[in-house]
mmCIF file of C-alpha atoms in Angstrom:
data_model
loop_
_atom_site.group_PDB
_atom_site.id
_atom_site.type_symbol
_atom_site.label_atom_id
_atom_site.label_comp_id
_atom_site.label_asym_id
_atom_site.label_seq_id
_atom_site.Cartn_x
_atom_site.Cartn_y
_atom_site.Cartn_z
ATOM 1 C CA MET A 13 67.555 187.188 102.599
ATOM 2 C CA PRO A 14 70.857 189.081 102.556
ATOM 3 C CA ALA A 15 71.374 192.778 102.990
ATOM 4 C CA ARG A 16 71.422 194.846 99.878
ATOM 5 C CA GLN A 17 74.457 196.699 98.603
ATOM 6 C CA GLY A 18 75.180 199.678 100.819
ATOM 7 C CA ASP A 19 73.257 198.418 103.838
ATOM 8 C CA ILE A 20 75.283 199.150 106.971
ATOM 9 C CA ILE A 21 75.100 197.760 110.474
ATOM 10 C CA SER A 22 76.465 199.763 113.375
ATOM 11 C CA VAL A 23 77.109 198.983 117.019
ATOM 12 C CA LYS A 24 77.567 201.810 119.478
ATOM 13 C CA SER A 25 80.097 201.841 122.263
ATOM 14 C CA ALA A 26 78.928 201.209 125.814
ATOM 15 C CA SER A 27 81.772 203.415 126.986
ATOM 16 C CA ARG A 28 79.705 206.423 125.952
ATOM 17 C CA GLY A 29 76.725 205.257 127.928
ATOM 18 C CA ASP A 30 75.258 203.351 124.997
ATOM 19 C CA ILE A 31 74.658 199.650 124.969
ATOM 20 C CA PRO A 32 76.029 198.021 121.844
ATOM 21 C CA SER A 33 75.114 194.689 120.534
ATOM 22 C CA TRP A 34 74.535 192.716 117.445
ATOM 23 C CA CYS A 35 73.902 189.356 116.409
ATOM 24 C CA PRO A 36 73.436 185.181 116.959
ATOM 25 C CA VAL A 37 75.056 186.136 119.573
ATOM 26 C CA PHE A 38 75.969 186.096 116.686
ATOM 27 C CA ILE A 39 76.004 189.237 114.957
ATOM 28 C CA PRO A 40 74.588 187.880 111.795
ATOM 29 C CA PRO A 41 74.747 189.427 108.414
ATOM 30 C CA ASN A 42 73.025 192.576 107.322
ATOM 31 C CA ALA A 43 72.337 194.508 110.448
ATOM 32 C CA ALA A 44 73.608 197.310 112.536
ATOM 33 C CA ALA A 45 73.902 197.098 116.239
ATOM 34 C CA ASN A 46 75.611 197.423 119.552
ATOM 35 C CA SER A 47 76.221 194.392 121.681
ATOM 36 C CA PHE A 48 75.513 194.428 125.344
ATOM 37 C CA PHE A 49 75.102 191.099 127.020
ATOM 38 C CA GLN A 50 74.289 190.788 130.681
ATOM 39 C CA ALA A 51 73.086 187.962 132.844
ATOM 40 C CA THR A 52 72.362 188.371 136.510
ATOM 41 C CA ASP A 53 71.218 186.005 139.217
ATOM 42 C CA ASN A 54 67.453 185.737 139.133
ATOM 43 C CA GLY A 55 67.343 183.863 142.453
ATOM 44 C CA GLY A 56 63.923 185.301 143.169
ATOM 45 C CA LYS A 57 65.063 188.898 142.783
ATOM 46 C CA LYS A 58 62.296 189.972 140.469
ATOM 47 C CA GLY A 59 62.922 193.675 140.915
ATOM 48 C CA LEU A 60 66.376 193.677 139.342
ATOM 49 C CA ASP A 61 66.599 196.696 137.052
ATOM 50 C CA THR A 62 68.478 195.201 134.151
ATOM 51 C CA MET A 63 67.611 198.041 131.817
ATOM 52 C CA LYS A 64 69.521 200.501 133.986
ATOM 53 C CA ALA A 65 72.416 198.098 134.037
ATOM 54 C CA LEU A 66 72.274 198.057 130.242
ATOM 55 C CA ARG A 67 72.800 201.791 130.135
ATOM 56 C CA ARG A 68 75.899 201.470 132.292
ATOM 57 C CA SER A 69 77.849 198.745 130.554
ATOM 58 C CA LEU A 70 78.135 196.141 127.799
ATOM 59 C CA ALA A 71 78.479 192.682 129.269
ATOM 60 C CA ALA A 72 77.245 189.134 129.477
ATOM 61 C CA LEU A 73 76.760 187.873 132.992
ATOM 62 C CA LEU A 74 76.414 184.291 134.055
ATOM 63 C CA LEU A 75 73.596 183.801 136.527
ATOM 64 C CA ALA A 76 75.043 182.545 139.773
ATOM 65 C CA SER A 77 73.549 181.649 143.136
ATOM 66 C CA ALA A 78 71.765 184.283 145.196
ATOM 67 C CA LEU A 79 72.971 184.900 148.702
ATOM 68 C CA PRO A 80 70.283 185.729 151.291
ATOM 69 C CA GLY A 81 70.741 189.002 153.133
ATOM 70 C CA PRO A 82 68.719 191.021 155.621
ATOM 71 C CA GLY A 83 65.444 191.624 153.869
ATOM 72 C CA LEU A 84 66.787 191.021 150.333
ATOM 73 C CA LEU A 85 68.762 188.740 148.070
ATOM 74 C CA ALA A 86 72.224 189.778 146.962
ATOM 75 C CA ALA A 87 72.745 188.496 143.421
ATOM 76 C CA ALA A 88 76.129 187.041 142.541
ATOM 77 C CA LYS A 89 77.202 188.039 139.067
ATOM 78 C CA HIS A 90 79.864 186.897 136.652
ATOM 79 C CA ILE A 91 80.717 189.165 133.727
ATOM 80 C CA MET A 92 81.360 187.115 130.612
ATOM 81 C CA ILE A 93 81.765 189.879 128.019
ATOM 82 C CA PRO A 94 82.951 193.285 129.288
ATOM 83 C CA ALA A 95 81.670 196.645 128.099
ATOM 84 C CA THR A 96 85.013 197.312 126.429
ATOM 85 C CA SER A 97 84.800 194.431 123.940
ATOM 86 C CA PHE A 98 84.418 196.764 120.911
ATOM 87 C CA ASP A 99 86.901 199.401 122.071
ATOM 88 C CA SER A 100 89.853 197.971 120.138
ATOM 89 C CA GLN A 101 90.816 195.035 117.976
ATOM 90 C CA ALA A 102 92.596 193.473 120.945
ATOM 91 C CA ASP A 103 89.452 193.783 123.074
ATOM 92 C CA PHE A 104 87.340 192.303 120.299
ATOM 93 C CA ASP A 105 89.718 189.382 119.815
ATOM 94 C CA THR A 106 89.437 188.509 123.512
ATOM 95 C CA ASP A 107 85.687 187.852 123.381
ATOM 96 C CA TRP A 108 84.587 187.495 119.761
ATOM 97 C CA ASN A 109 85.268 185.554 116.558
ATOM 98 C CA TYR A 110 84.333 186.456 112.992
ATOM 99 C CA ASN A 111 81.733 184.625 110.887
ATOM 100 C CA TYR A 112 79.387 181.930 112.157
ATOM 101 C CA PRO A 113 80.768 179.339 114.577
ATOM 102 C CA TRP A 114 80.583 176.759 111.746
ATOM 103 C CA GLY A 115 81.995 178.937 108.952
ATOM 104 C CA THR A 116 80.976 181.568 106.425
ATOM 105 C CA ASP A 117 77.681 180.222 105.033
ATOM 106 C CA HIS A 118 74.230 179.561 106.443
ATOM 107 C CA ASN A 119 70.805 179.476 104.782
ATOM 108 C CA GLY A 120 70.774 182.739 102.834
ATOM 109 C CA ALA A 121 72.366 184.271 99.749
ATOM 110 C CA ALA A 122 75.003 186.154 101.750
ATOM 111 C CA ARG A 123 78.465 184.800 102.616
ATOM 112 C CA MET A 124 80.154 186.094 105.740
ATOM 113 C CA ALA A 125 83.523 187.801 105.307
ATOM 114 C CA LYS A 126 85.817 189.333 107.918
ATOM 115 C CA GLY A 127 86.397 192.332 105.683
ATOM 116 C CA GLN A 128 82.737 193.357 105.993
ATOM 117 C CA VAL A 129 83.092 193.915 109.763
ATOM 118 C CA SER A 130 84.842 197.003 111.125
ATOM 119 C CA LEU A 131 85.539 198.593 114.506
ATOM 120 C CA SER A 132 85.858 202.301 115.153
ATOM 121 C CA GLY A 133 85.374 204.361 118.297
ATOM 122 C CA GLY A 134 83.745 201.511 120.184
ATOM 123 C CA THR A 135 81.310 200.854 117.337
ATOM 124 C CA LEU A 136 81.003 197.603 115.412
ATOM 125 C CA THR A 137 79.790 198.097 111.838
ATOM 126 C CA ILE A 138 78.713 195.364 109.411
ATOM 127 C CA THR A 139 78.312 196.246 105.738
ATOM 128 C CA ALA A 140 76.839 194.130 102.958
ATOM 129 C CA LYS A 141 77.908 194.413 99.317
ATOM 130 C CA LYS A 142 76.695 192.785 96.125
ATOM 131 C CA VAL A 143 79.099 190.310 94.503
ATOM 132 C CA SER A 144 79.195 187.864 91.626
ATOM 133 C CA GLY A 145 81.244 184.792 90.813
ATOM 134 C CA GLU A 146 81.140 183.309 94.321
ATOM 135 C CA LYS A 147 80.935 179.552 94.751
ATOM 136 C CA ALA A 148 77.395 178.473 95.695
ATOM 137 C CA ALA A 149 76.632 177.579 99.305
ATOM 138 C CA SER A 150 75.076 174.274 100.316
ATOM 139 C CA HIS A 151 72.331 174.030 102.929
ATOM 140 C CA GLY A 152 69.874 171.198 103.540
ATOM 141 C CA GLY A 153 71.047 169.412 100.416
ATOM 142 C CA LYS A 154 70.334 172.447 98.224
ATOM 143 C CA GLN A 155 72.687 174.783 96.400
ATOM 144 C CA ILE A 156 72.234 178.462 97.253
ATOM 145 C CA PRO A 157 73.701 181.111 94.926
ATOM 146 C CA ILE A 158 75.812 183.660 96.814
ATOM 147 C CA LYS A 159 74.903 187.195 95.767
ATOM 148 C CA TYR A 160 76.285 189.212 98.681
ATOM 149 C CA LEU A 161 79.157 189.413 101.112
ATOM 150 C CA ALA A 162 78.125 190.452 104.613
ATOM 151 C CA GLY A 163 79.451 189.939 108.146
ATOM 152 C CA ALA A 164 78.755 188.073 111.352
ATOM 153 C CA VAL A 165 80.435 187.767 114.724
ATOM 154 C CA HIS A 166 79.890 185.247 117.492
ATOM 155 C CA ALA A 167 80.981 185.142 121.120
ATOM 156 C CA LYS A 168 83.821 182.813 122.090
ATOM 157 C CA GLU A 169 81.889 181.866 125.224
ATOM 158 C CA HIS A 170 79.060 179.346 125.152
ATOM 159 C CA PHE A 171 75.880 180.001 127.146
ATOM 160 C CA ASN A 172 74.482 177.033 129.053
ATOM 161 C CA VAL A 173 71.475 177.562 131.325
ATOM 162 C CA SER A 174 71.993 175.484 134.464
ATOM 163 C CA ARG A 175 69.416 174.392 137.023
ATOM 164 C CA GLY A 176 68.218 177.461 138.918
ATOM 165 C CA GLY A 177 70.203 179.786 136.651
ATOM 166 C CA GLY A 178 69.917 181.805 133.493
ATOM 167 C CA TYR A 179 71.164 184.815 131.566
ATOM 168 C CA ASP A 180 70.159 188.313 130.548
ATOM 169 C CA PHE A 181 71.167 189.215 126.997
ATOM 170 C CA SER A 182 70.931 192.949 126.459
ATOM 171 C CA ALA A 183 71.625 194.913 123.302
ATOM 172 C CA GLU A 184 71.096 198.236 121.648
ATOM 173 C CA LEU A 185 70.588 197.580 117.938
ATOM 174 C CA LYS A 186 69.978 199.510 114.752
ATOM 175 C CA ALA A 187 69.026 197.213 111.882
ATOM 176 C CA THR A 188 67.768 197.742 108.373
ATOM 177 C CA THR A 189 64.256 196.560 107.564
ATOM 178 C CA GLY A 190 64.538 196.806 103.779
ATOM 179 C CA ARG A 191 63.194 194.006 101.620
ATOM 180 C CA GLY A 192 65.797 191.295 101.034
ATOM 181 C CA THR A 193 67.625 191.875 104.315
ATOM 182 C CA TRP A 194 67.847 189.480 107.271
ATOM 183 C CA PRO A 195 69.611 190.910 110.351
ATOM 184 C CA ALA A 196 69.387 188.904 113.555
ATOM 185 C CA PHE A 197 70.526 188.796 117.175
ATOM 186 C CA TRP A 198 70.195 185.177 118.254
ATOM 187 C CA LEU A 199 71.219 182.106 120.190
ATOM 188 C CA THR A 200 71.549 178.688 118.611
ATOM 189 C CA GLY A 201 72.599 175.245 119.810
ATOM 190 C CA VAL A 202 76.229 174.106 119.960
ATOM 191 C CA LYS A 203 75.536 170.356 119.879
ATOM 192 C CA GLY A 204 72.454 170.326 117.671
ATOM 193 C CA TRP A 205 69.308 172.204 116.713
ATOM 194 C CA PRO A 206 67.152 173.317 118.396
ATOM 195 C CA PRO A 207 67.673 175.208 120.727
ATOM 196 C CA GLU A 208 67.279 178.514 118.960
ATOM 197 C CA ILE A 209 66.125 181.808 120.436
ATOM 198 C CA ASP A 210 65.768 184.777 118.079
ATOM 199 C CA MET A 211 66.129 187.683 120.491
ATOM 200 C CA ALA A 212 65.590 190.140 117.634
ATOM 201 C CA GLU A 213 65.140 189.262 113.967
ATOM 202 C CA TRP A 214 64.244 191.412 110.974
ATOM 203 C CA LYS A 215 63.099 189.753 107.748
ATOM 204 C CA GLY A 216 62.602 192.678 105.412
ATOM 205 C CA SER A 217 58.921 193.162 106.215
ATOM 206 C CA GLY A 218 59.154 196.290 108.350
ATOM 207 C CA LYS A 219 58.375 194.220 111.443
ATOM 208 C CA ILE A 220 60.570 192.594 114.087
ATOM 209 C CA SER A 221 60.282 188.970 115.200
ATOM 210 C CA PHE A 222 60.865 187.274 118.564
ATOM 211 C CA ASN A 223 60.991 183.485 118.283
ATOM 212 C CA THR A 224 61.703 180.289 120.245
ATOM 213 C CA PHE A 225 62.075 176.965 118.407
ATOM 214 C CA ASN A 226 61.191 173.619 119.974
ATOM 215 C CA THR A 227 61.165 171.776 116.631
ATOM 216 C CA SER A 228 61.136 173.000 113.039
ATOM 217 C CA SER A 229 57.332 172.897 113.135
ATOM 218 C CA GLN A 230 56.787 173.828 116.798
ATOM 219 C CA VAL A 231 57.798 177.462 116.935
ATOM 220 C CA ARG A 232 56.473 180.270 119.059
ATOM 221 C CA ALA A 233 56.870 183.433 116.973
ATOM 222 C CA ARG A 234 55.751 186.978 117.672
ATOM 223 C CA ASP A 235 55.940 189.711 115.025
ATOM 224 C CA VAL A 236 55.419 193.329 116.040
ATOM 225 C CA ASN A 237 55.788 196.673 114.319
ATOM 226 C CA TYR A 238 59.327 198.052 114.378
ATOM 227 C CA PRO A 239 59.223 201.826 114.860
ATOM 228 C CA ASN A 240 61.896 204.232 113.602
ATOM 229 C CA PRO A 241 64.355 201.716 112.097
ATOM 230 C CA GLY A 242 66.909 204.488 111.685
ATOM 231 C CA ASP A 243 67.287 204.711 115.473
ATOM 232 C CA PHE A 244 68.908 202.400 117.997
ATOM 233 C CA HIS A 245 66.492 200.382 120.135
ATOM 234 C CA LYS A 246 67.134 198.611 123.430
ATOM 235 C CA PHE A 247 66.551 194.864 123.675
ATOM 236 C CA LEU A 248 66.597 192.554 126.657
ATOM 237 C CA CYS A 249 66.084 188.793 126.648
ATOM 238 C CA GLU A 250 65.801 187.059 130.026
ATOM 239 C CA VAL A 251 66.418 183.317 129.778
ATOM 240 C CA ARG A 252 65.708 181.388 132.999
ATOM 241 C CA ASP A 253 65.471 177.793 134.177
ATOM 242 C CA LYS A 254 61.778 177.105 134.698
ATOM 243 C CA ASN A 255 61.625 173.582 136.116
ATOM 244 C CA GLY A 256 65.065 171.986 135.827
ATOM 245 C CA LYS A 257 64.464 171.049 132.187
ATOM 246 C CA ASP A 258 62.749 173.860 130.293
ATOM 247 C CA VAL A 259 63.474 177.592 130.134
ATOM 248 C CA SER A 260 61.299 180.668 130.083
ATOM 249 C CA VAL A 261 62.258 183.396 127.635
ATOM 250 C CA LYS A 262 61.096 186.979 128.176
ATOM 251 C CA PHE A 263 61.529 189.421 125.300
ATOM 252 C CA PHE A 264 61.705 193.170 125.945
ATOM 253 C CA MET A 265 62.001 196.049 123.471
ATOM 254 C CA ASP A 266 62.619 199.595 124.673
ATOM 255 C CA GLY A 267 61.729 198.566 128.209
ATOM 256 C CA GLN A 268 58.396 196.954 127.320
ATOM 257 C CA LEU A 269 57.732 193.233 127.746
ATOM 258 C CA ILE A 270 56.696 191.887 124.332
ATOM 259 C CA GLU A 271 56.061 188.242 125.189
ATOM 260 C CA THR A 272 57.112 185.272 127.317
ATOM 261 C CA GLN A 273 57.912 182.033 125.472
ATOM 262 C CA TYR A 274 59.256 178.638 126.549
ATOM 263 C CA GLY A 275 62.026 176.374 125.279
ATOM 264 C CA ARG A 276 61.617 172.656 125.967
ATOM 265 C CA GLY A 277 64.695 170.815 127.157
ATOM 266 C CA TYR A 278 66.955 173.870 126.891
ATOM 267 C CA VAL A 279 68.487 173.473 130.361
ATOM 268 C CA GLY A 280 71.994 172.063 130.042
ATOM 269 C CA GLN A 281 72.165 172.724 126.294
ATOM 270 C CA PRO A 282 75.085 175.028 125.375
ATOM 271 C CA MET A 283 74.269 177.800 122.931
ATOM 272 C CA TYR A 284 76.243 180.094 120.649
ATOM 273 C CA LEU A 285 75.693 183.845 120.735
#
């Protein structure tokens, strides 16, 4: 379900106090957003105010070990993607690549193209346009006609939840909800599928989806109403080791916990963003 001609995806700059982010983390086709990725040490520190941190910077932080202190735990943090990653082409090139990690095509009628992604003033914008005459894509043994060019970006870093660790992925996104569009902000497996965590996905229904895949038929999916699609919304996905093998996944939108889901065998499995 590609974006329609004229659909635009924008990502605000964190340097202005906004939190940009956009897709798997990927910024997949057909959506507008700002990318802000942050992971902080959970180490028992349940009161960590990650939403405030989102307002301050755009980053991805690797969860590290917590160091006990007098009456509290001091979380060790490692910034993986700085807040300046959309400030210039040089900054972008340090942390991001164009298209999907595997190329330009996936499972929809849109083909990713570098020319559909632009940077300006700390904002990443993805635009879809209708095309004809493109070679068909192949997915799952089927030929898929390509009717649109759109854009995607993915992080150069891989995200691998270790025992006792995890990540916070934070983003401020503005995505179209028009019929025929399919924006997404997601994680997917490097070595195989699943894992897949859809931290925010819009499928042209006017709703937003939050999903965790354990198999193609064992999927926990939650669809909720998506208010004011013309505005940016704040998203936070907390991915944590649960028992040395599985992960818990908490989905937040605009500061409200939507649902907690679980990914089986996700620990130790590297994922693309």
